[in-house]
CSV table of C-alpha atoms in Angstrom, one decimal:
chain,number,residue,atom,x,y,z
A,1,ASP,CA,-0.3,-0.1,-0.1
A,2,VAL,CA,1.1,3.3,-0.7
A,3,LYS,CA,2.1,5.6,2.8
A,4,VAL,CA,2.2,9.1,2.9
A,5,THR,CA,3.3,10.0,5.8
A,6,GLN,CA,3.2,14.2,7.5
A,7,SER,CA,4.9,14.8,10.1
A,8,SER,CA,2.2,16.1,12.1
A,9,ARG,CA,-1.4,15.7,13.0
A,10,TYR,CA,-1.8,19.3,15.2
A,11,LEU,CA,0.5,21.6,15.2
A,12,VAL,CA,0.0,24.9,17.1
A,13,LYS,CA,2.4,28.2,16.4
A,14,ARG,CA,2.6,31.9,16.9
A,15,THR,CA,2.1,34.5,14.4
A,16,GLY,CA,5.4,35.2,12.8
A,17,GLU,CA,7.4,32.1,13.3
A,18,LYS,CA,8.7,29.8,10.7
A,19,VAL,CA,6.7,26.8,10.6
A,20,PHE,CA,8.1,23.3,8.4
A,21,LEU,CA,5.2,20.9,7.7
A,22,GLU,CA,7.0,17.8,6.5
A,23,CYS,CA,5.4,14.9,3.7
A,24,VAL,CA,7.2,11.3,3.1
A,25,GLN,CA,6.0,9.3,0.7
A,26,ASP,CA,7.1,5.5,0.2
A,27,MET,CA,6.4,4.4,-3.6
A,28,ASP,CA,8.8,6.4,-5.5
A,29,HIS,CA,5.8,8.9,-6.7
A,30,GLU,CA,7.3,11.8,-9.0
A,31,ASN,CA,4.6,13.8,-8.2
A,32,MET,CA,4.2,15.8,-5.4
A,33,PHE,CA,1.5,18.5,-3.8
A,34,TRP,CA,0.4,20.5,-0.8
A,35,TYR,CA,-3.1,21.4,-0.4
A,36,ARG,CA,-4.8,23.3,2.0
A,37,GLN,CA,-8.6,22.5,3.3
A,38,ASP,CA,-10.8,24.8,4.7
A,39,PRO,CA,-14.8,24.3,5.2
A,40,GLY,CA,-16.9,25.3,1.8
A,41,LEU,CA,-14.0,25.7,-0.1
A,42,GLY,CA,-12.4,22.3,-0.9
A,43,LEU,CA,-8.9,21.4,-1.4
A,44,ARG,CA,-6.7,24.0,-3.0
A,45,LEU,CA,-3.5,23.7,-4.0
A,46,ILE,CA,-0.6,25.1,-2.8
A,47,TYR,CA,3.0,24.0,-4.6
A,48,PHE,CA,3.4,21.2,-6.3
A,49,SER,CA,6.8,18.8,-8.0
A,50,TYR,CA,7.0,16.5,-10.3
A,51,ASP,CA,10.8,16.4,-9.7
A,52,VAL,CA,13.5,16.7,-7.1
A,53,LYS,CA,14.5,20.2,-7.2
A,54,MET,CA,11.7,20.9,-9.3
A,55,LYS,CA,8.1,22.9,-7.7
A,56,GLU,CA,5.3,24.6,-9.1
A,57,LYS,CA,3.3,27.2,-7.7
A,58,GLY,CA,-0.6,26.2,-7.4
A,59,ASP,CA,-3.5,28.5,-7.0
A,60,ILE,CA,-2.9,30.0,-2.8
A,61,PRO,CA,1.6,30.1,-3.2
A,62,GLU,CA,1.0,33.3,-1.3
A,63,GLY,CA,2.9,33.1,2.0
A,64,TYR,CA,4.2,29.7,1.3
A,65,SER,CA,7.2,28.3,0.0
A,66,VAL,CA,8.3,24.5,-1.1
A,67,SER,CA,11.6,22.3,-1.1
A,68,ARG,CA,12.3,19.0,-2.4
A,69,GLU,CA,15.8,17.9,-1.9
A,70,LYS,CA,15.2,14.3,-2.1
A,71,LYS,CA,12.4,12.6,-4.2
A,72,GLU,CA,10.4,10.9,-1.2
A,73,ARG,CA,9.9,14.2,0.8
A,74,PHE,CA,8.6,17.1,-0.1
A,75,SER,CA,8.6,20.0,2.4
A,76,LEU,CA,6.1,23.4,3.0
A,77,ILE,CA,6.9,26.6,4.2
A,78,LEU,CA,5.3,29.1,5.7
A,79,GLU,CA,8.0,31.8,5.8
A,80,SER,CA,5.9,34.1,8.6
A,81,ALA,CA,3.1,32.5,9.7
A,82,SER,CA,0.1,34.3,10.0
A,83,THR,CA,-3.8,33.8,11.6
A,84,ASN,CA,-5.1,33.5,8.0
A,85,GLN,CA,-3.5,30.3,7.5
A,86,THR,CA,-5.2,28.4,10.3
A,87,SER,CA,-5.9,25.7,8.4
A,88,MET,CA,-6.1,21.8,7.6
A,89,TYR,CA,-3.0,21.1,5.7
A,90,LEU,CA,-3.0,17.7,3.1
A,91,CYS,CA,0.2,16.5,1.0
A,92,ALA,CA,-0.4,14.1,-1.6
A,93,SER,CA,1.4,12.3,-3.8
A,94,SER,CA,0.6,10.0,-7.4
A,95,SER,CA,2.7,8.5,-10.1
A,96,ALA,CA,3.7,10.3,-13.7
A,97,ALA,CA,2.5,7.1,-15.4
A,98,GLY,CA,-0.5,9.1,-16.6
A,99,ARG,CA,-3.6,11.1,-16.3
A,100,ASP,CA,-5.4,7.9,-14.4
A,101,GLN,CA,-2.9,7.7,-11.6
A,102,PRO,CA,-4.7,8.7,-8.0
A,103,GLN,CA,-3.3,10.9,-6.0
A,104,HIS,CA,-2.4,9.2,-2.4
A,105,PHE,CA,-3.0,11.5,0.6
A,106,GLY,CA,-1.5,11.6,4.4
A,107,ASP,CA,-3.8,12.2,6.9
A,108,GLY,CA,-3.1,15.9,7.3
A,109,THR,CA,-2.1,18.4,9.6
A,110,ARG,CA,-4.6,20.6,11.7
A,111,LEU,CA,-2.6,23.9,11.7
A,112,SER,CA,-3.3,26.3,14.2
A,113,ILE,CA,-1.7,30.1,14.2
A,114,LEU,CA,-2.2,32.1,17.5
B,1,ALA,CA,-11.1,27.3,-17.3
B,2,GLN,CA,-11.7,24.1,-15.5
B,3,LYS,CA,-14.1,23.8,-12.7
B,4,ILE,CA,-15.7,21.3,-10.5
B,5,THR,CA,-19.5,21.6,-8.9
B,6,GLN,CA,-20.8,19.4,-6.1
B,7,THR,CA,-24.7,21.4,-5.2
B,8,GLN,CA,-25.2,19.5,-2.2
B,9,PRO,CA,-23.9,20.4,0.6
B,10,GLY,CA,-25.3,17.7,2.8
B,11,MET,CA,-27.2,14.5,2.1
B,12,PHE,CA,-29.0,12.0,4.6
B,13,VAL,CA,-29.3,8.3,3.5
B,14,GLN,CA,-31.0,5.6,5.9
B,15,GLU,CA,-28.3,2.5,6.2
B,16,LYS,CA,-28.8,-0.4,3.0
B,17,GLU,CA,-30.7,2.3,0.8
B,18,ALA,CA,-28.6,3.7,-2.7
B,19,VAL,CA,-27.8,7.2,-2.6
B,20,THR,CA,-26.3,9.4,-5.3
B,21,LEU,CA,-23.7,12.3,-4.8
B,22,ASP,CA,-24.0,14.9,-7.7
B,23,CYS,CA,-20.9,16.4,-9.9
B,24,THR,CA,-20.8,18.4,-12.4
B,25,TYR,CA,-17.5,19.5,-14.4
B,26,ASP,CA,-16.5,22.2,-16.8
B,27,THR,CA,-13.3,21.7,-19.4
B,28,SER,CA,-12.5,22.5,-23.0
B,29,ASP,CA,-10.1,20.1,-22.5
B,30,PRO,CA,-11.4,16.5,-24.3
B,31,SER,CA,-9.2,14.2,-22.2
B,32,TYR,CA,-9.3,14.9,-19.2
B,33,GLY,CA,-10.0,12.3,-15.8
B,34,LEU,CA,-12.6,11.9,-12.8
B,35,PHE,CA,-12.1,11.3,-9.2
B,36,TRP,CA,-14.2,10.5,-6.4
B,37,TYR,CA,-12.6,10.6,-2.5
B,38,LYS,CA,-13.9,10.0,0.5
B,39,GLN,CA,-13.0,12.0,3.8
B,40,PRO,CA,-13.7,10.2,6.8
B,41,SER,CA,-14.0,12.9,10.2
B,42,SER,CA,-10.1,11.4,11.2
B,43,GLY,CA,-9.2,13.5,8.1
B,44,GLU,CA,-7.7,11.2,5.7
B,45,MET,CA,-8.7,11.2,1.6
B,46,ILE,CA,-9.4,7.9,0.2
B,47,PHE,CA,-9.2,7.1,-3.1
B,48,LEU,CA,-12.5,5.8,-4.3
B,49,ILE,CA,-13.3,5.8,-8.1
B,50,TYR,CA,-12.0,6.9,-11.5
B,51,GLN,CA,-12.9,7.3,-14.7
B,52,GLY,CA,-11.5,9.0,-17.9
B,53,SER,CA,-12.7,11.0,-20.3
B,54,TYR,CA,-12.9,8.4,-23.3
B,55,ASP,CA,-13.8,5.1,-21.4
B,56,GLN,CA,-16.9,3.7,-22.8
B,57,GLN,CA,-18.4,2.3,-19.8
B,58,ASN,CA,-19.4,3.3,-16.4
B,59,ALA,CA,-16.4,2.9,-13.7
B,60,THR,CA,-17.1,0.3,-11.3
B,61,GLU,CA,-15.9,-0.2,-7.5
B,62,GLY,CA,-17.1,-2.8,-5.2
B,63,ARG,CA,-20.5,-0.8,-3.9
B,64,TYR,CA,-19.3,2.2,-5.7
B,65,SER,CA,-20.3,3.4,-9.3
B,66,LEU,CA,-19.8,6.6,-11.0
B,67,ASN,CA,-22.6,7.4,-13.4
B,68,PHE,CA,-20.7,9.3,-16.1
B,69,GLN,CA,-22.9,11.8,-18.8
B,70,LYS,CA,-20.4,13.2,-20.8
B,71,ALA,CA,-23.0,15.5,-22.6
B,72,ARG,CA,-24.2,16.8,-19.9
B,73,LYS,CA,-21.0,16.7,-18.3
B,74,SER,CA,-21.7,15.0,-15.2
B,75,ALA,CA,-19.7,12.3,-13.1
B,76,ASN,CA,-22.0,11.3,-10.2
B,77,LEU,CA,-21.2,8.7,-7.4
B,78,VAL,CA,-23.7,6.2,-6.8
B,79,ILE,CA,-23.1,4.4,-3.6
B,80,SER,CA,-25.1,1.2,-3.0
B,81,ALA,CA,-26.4,-0.5,0.2
B,82,SER,CA,-25.2,2.3,2.4
B,83,GLN,CA,-23.7,1.7,5.3
B,84,LEU,CA,-23.0,3.3,8.1
B,85,GLY,CA,-19.4,3.7,7.6
B,86,ASP,CA,-19.9,5.6,5.1
B,87,SER,CA,-20.7,9.0,6.9
B,88,ALA,CA,-18.4,11.1,5.5
B,89,MET,CA,-17.3,14.2,3.3
B,90,TYR,CA,-17.5,12.7,-1.0
B,91,PHE,CA,-15.1,15.1,-3.0
B,92,CYS,CA,-15.1,15.1,-6.8
B,93,ALA,CA,-12.2,16.2,-8.6
B,94,MET,CA,-10.6,16.5,-12.5
B,95,SER,CA,-7.3,15.8,-13.5
B,96,TYR,CA,-7.0,17.9,-17.2
B,97,ASN,CA,-3.4,18.5,-19.0
B,98,THR,CA,-1.3,18.4,-15.9
B,99,ASP,CA,-1.3,15.7,-13.0
B,100,LYS,CA,-3.1,18.4,-11.4
B,101,LEU,CA,-6.2,17.8,-9.6
B,102,ILE,CA,-8.9,20.7,-9.0
B,103,PHE,CA,-11.4,19.7,-6.7
B,104,GLY,CA,-15.0,20.4,-5.7
B,105,THR,CA,-16.3,21.9,-2.3
B,106,GLY,CA,-17.7,18.4,-0.8
B,107,THR,CA,-20.8,16.6,-0.1
B,108,ARG,CA,-21.2,15.4,3.9
B,109,LEU,CA,-22.8,12.2,3.7
B,110,GLN,CA,-25.0,11.2,6.6
B,111,VAL,CA,-26.2,7.3,6.8
B,112,PHE,CA,-28.4,6.7,9.4
B,113,PRO,CA,-30.3,3.4,11.0
């Protein structure tokens, strides 16, 4: 089974802090994604990566950056956390073999910025 | 621009009954894929079923089937013989010219005894 592991289920940070969310997948997938999920808005793509050291902006990249130094790991960074970044963050990975490949998700991180 | 619409914020169904969750999409790309995911209260997103735009037959996976009507741009999820464990959020999603997905806003399904 595909396993996508996010480093924390719950995280509480203060405004202005630099926050790191880590994601690791064990299926040698090329693609990795970071989403945020807010009630009534569904999932919105923040950043994605289709290869090591490659990244592309999604729909809401402002205030975030990412790092992919190894194929299995994709990190989301909140440069200076703000209260409007309180949300559920979901990491996903998928094979680049075709458009029919589903994304596999981690359990999510509920991040609160105080 | 691509868009996914789920018009039912919430649905109720009695145990053992069938339920249909609606999803409509909009894209000008002739090649695309449609996915359904389940999100229980614990938070993880679980892949349920996939339908490709060129697939002639509706996809089925166990109790899940996808009612794909290409001309109407709809991809409704049908759950047969509902179980209490089916209570969750359900998301419709579409892939288009990349490996990215766009998601609808979801439907909360509640199954009652």
